[in-house]
């Protein structure tokens, strides 16, 4: 049911599963902050404490594509964030190459 709610890296709601024993389980939606009239309800599909690159990578691995939510767009414009993410990205590329080479 909650998979019909769109993702944002700074969500305004969270979802709780009340009854997990049946396929017809109910969920509770809990506001994480004040929600404006007409504002879209959003949840996060990744750990919001991760950095920009890690959040985007996690979403890509699940097939969601690159996140363009307001938080990601804002962090993408931060020059200090870009430097940090470039270093992390380089480390991740090296990690992938090493793992691929070692089988």
XYZ file of C-alpha atoms in Angstrom:
103
model
C 0.000 0.000 0.000
C 2.630 2.568 0.981
C 4.582 1.915 -2.213
C 2.031 4.194 -3.892
C 3.461 7.141 -1.942
C 6.279 8.984 -3.711
C 9.815 9.216 -2.387
C 11.652 12.263 -1.060
C 14.943 12.334 0.847
C 13.303 14.751 3.314
C 9.924 13.032 3.760
C 6.952 14.580 5.492
C 5.425 11.254 6.637
C 6.513 7.812 7.777
C 4.617 4.561 7.469
C 3.987 1.980 10.195
C 2.641 -1.512 9.522
C 0.047 -2.370 12.145
C -0.859 -5.945 11.218
C 1.929 -7.925 9.581
C 0.329 -11.376 9.687
C -1.932 -10.962 6.669
C -1.593 -9.727 3.090
C -4.345 -7.227 3.863
C -2.270 -5.521 6.532
C -3.192 -1.978 7.472
C -0.739 0.857 7.690
C -0.596 4.050 9.706
C 0.793 7.197 8.176
C 2.470 9.499 10.698
C 3.307 13.140 9.958
C 6.979 13.952 10.522
C 6.369 17.714 10.392
C 3.572 20.177 9.624
C 2.126 19.467 6.179
C 0.721 22.293 4.083
C -2.710 22.005 2.454
C -2.199 20.492 -1.002
C 1.374 19.364 -0.256
C 2.217 15.909 -1.598
C 2.743 13.217 1.024
C 6.197 11.640 0.680
C 8.157 8.851 2.358
C 11.787 7.921 1.983
C 12.922 4.638 0.479
C 16.516 5.093 1.689
C 18.173 6.102 4.950
C 17.810 9.908 5.008
C 20.958 10.209 7.138
C 23.131 9.077 4.220
C 24.848 11.586 1.968
C 23.596 12.672 -1.447
C 25.638 10.139 -3.415
C 24.750 7.222 -1.118
C 21.024 8.044 -1.202
C 21.031 8.323 -4.978
C 23.050 5.133 -5.343
C 20.605 3.272 -3.089
C 17.650 4.442 -5.158
C 19.411 3.520 -8.407
C 20.042 0.018 -7.074
C 16.304 -0.342 -6.472
C 15.559 0.885 -9.999
C 14.123 4.283 -9.047
C 16.492 6.388 -11.153
C 18.372 9.450 -9.947
C 16.579 11.303 -7.169
C 15.694 14.908 -8.014
C 13.769 15.762 -4.843
C 14.123 19.240 -3.310
C 16.751 18.091 -0.806
C 18.909 16.425 -3.484
C 18.600 19.465 -5.759
C 19.665 21.764 -2.917
C 22.604 19.549 -1.908
C 23.636 19.233 -5.547
C 24.038 23.049 -5.693
C 26.297 23.108 -2.602
C 29.928 23.300 -3.846
C 31.305 21.770 -0.631
C 28.896 18.837 -1.014
C 29.995 18.281 -4.622
C 33.647 17.991 -3.580
C 32.804 15.492 -0.854
C 30.563 13.481 -3.161
C 33.191 13.428 -5.918
C 35.681 11.927 -3.453
C 33.109 9.391 -2.235
C 32.164 8.573 -5.831
C 35.825 7.944 -6.687
C 36.189 5.672 -3.658
C 33.046 3.737 -4.622
C 34.280 3.316 -8.219
C 37.578 1.938 -6.930
C 35.721 -0.370 -4.539
C 33.583 -1.706 -7.411
C 36.626 -2.247 -9.641
C 38.459 -4.120 -6.896
C 35.455 -6.311 -6.105
C 34.938 -7.073 -9.800
C 38.616 -7.961 -10.198
C 38.602 -10.247 -7.167
C 35.384 -11.968 -8.189
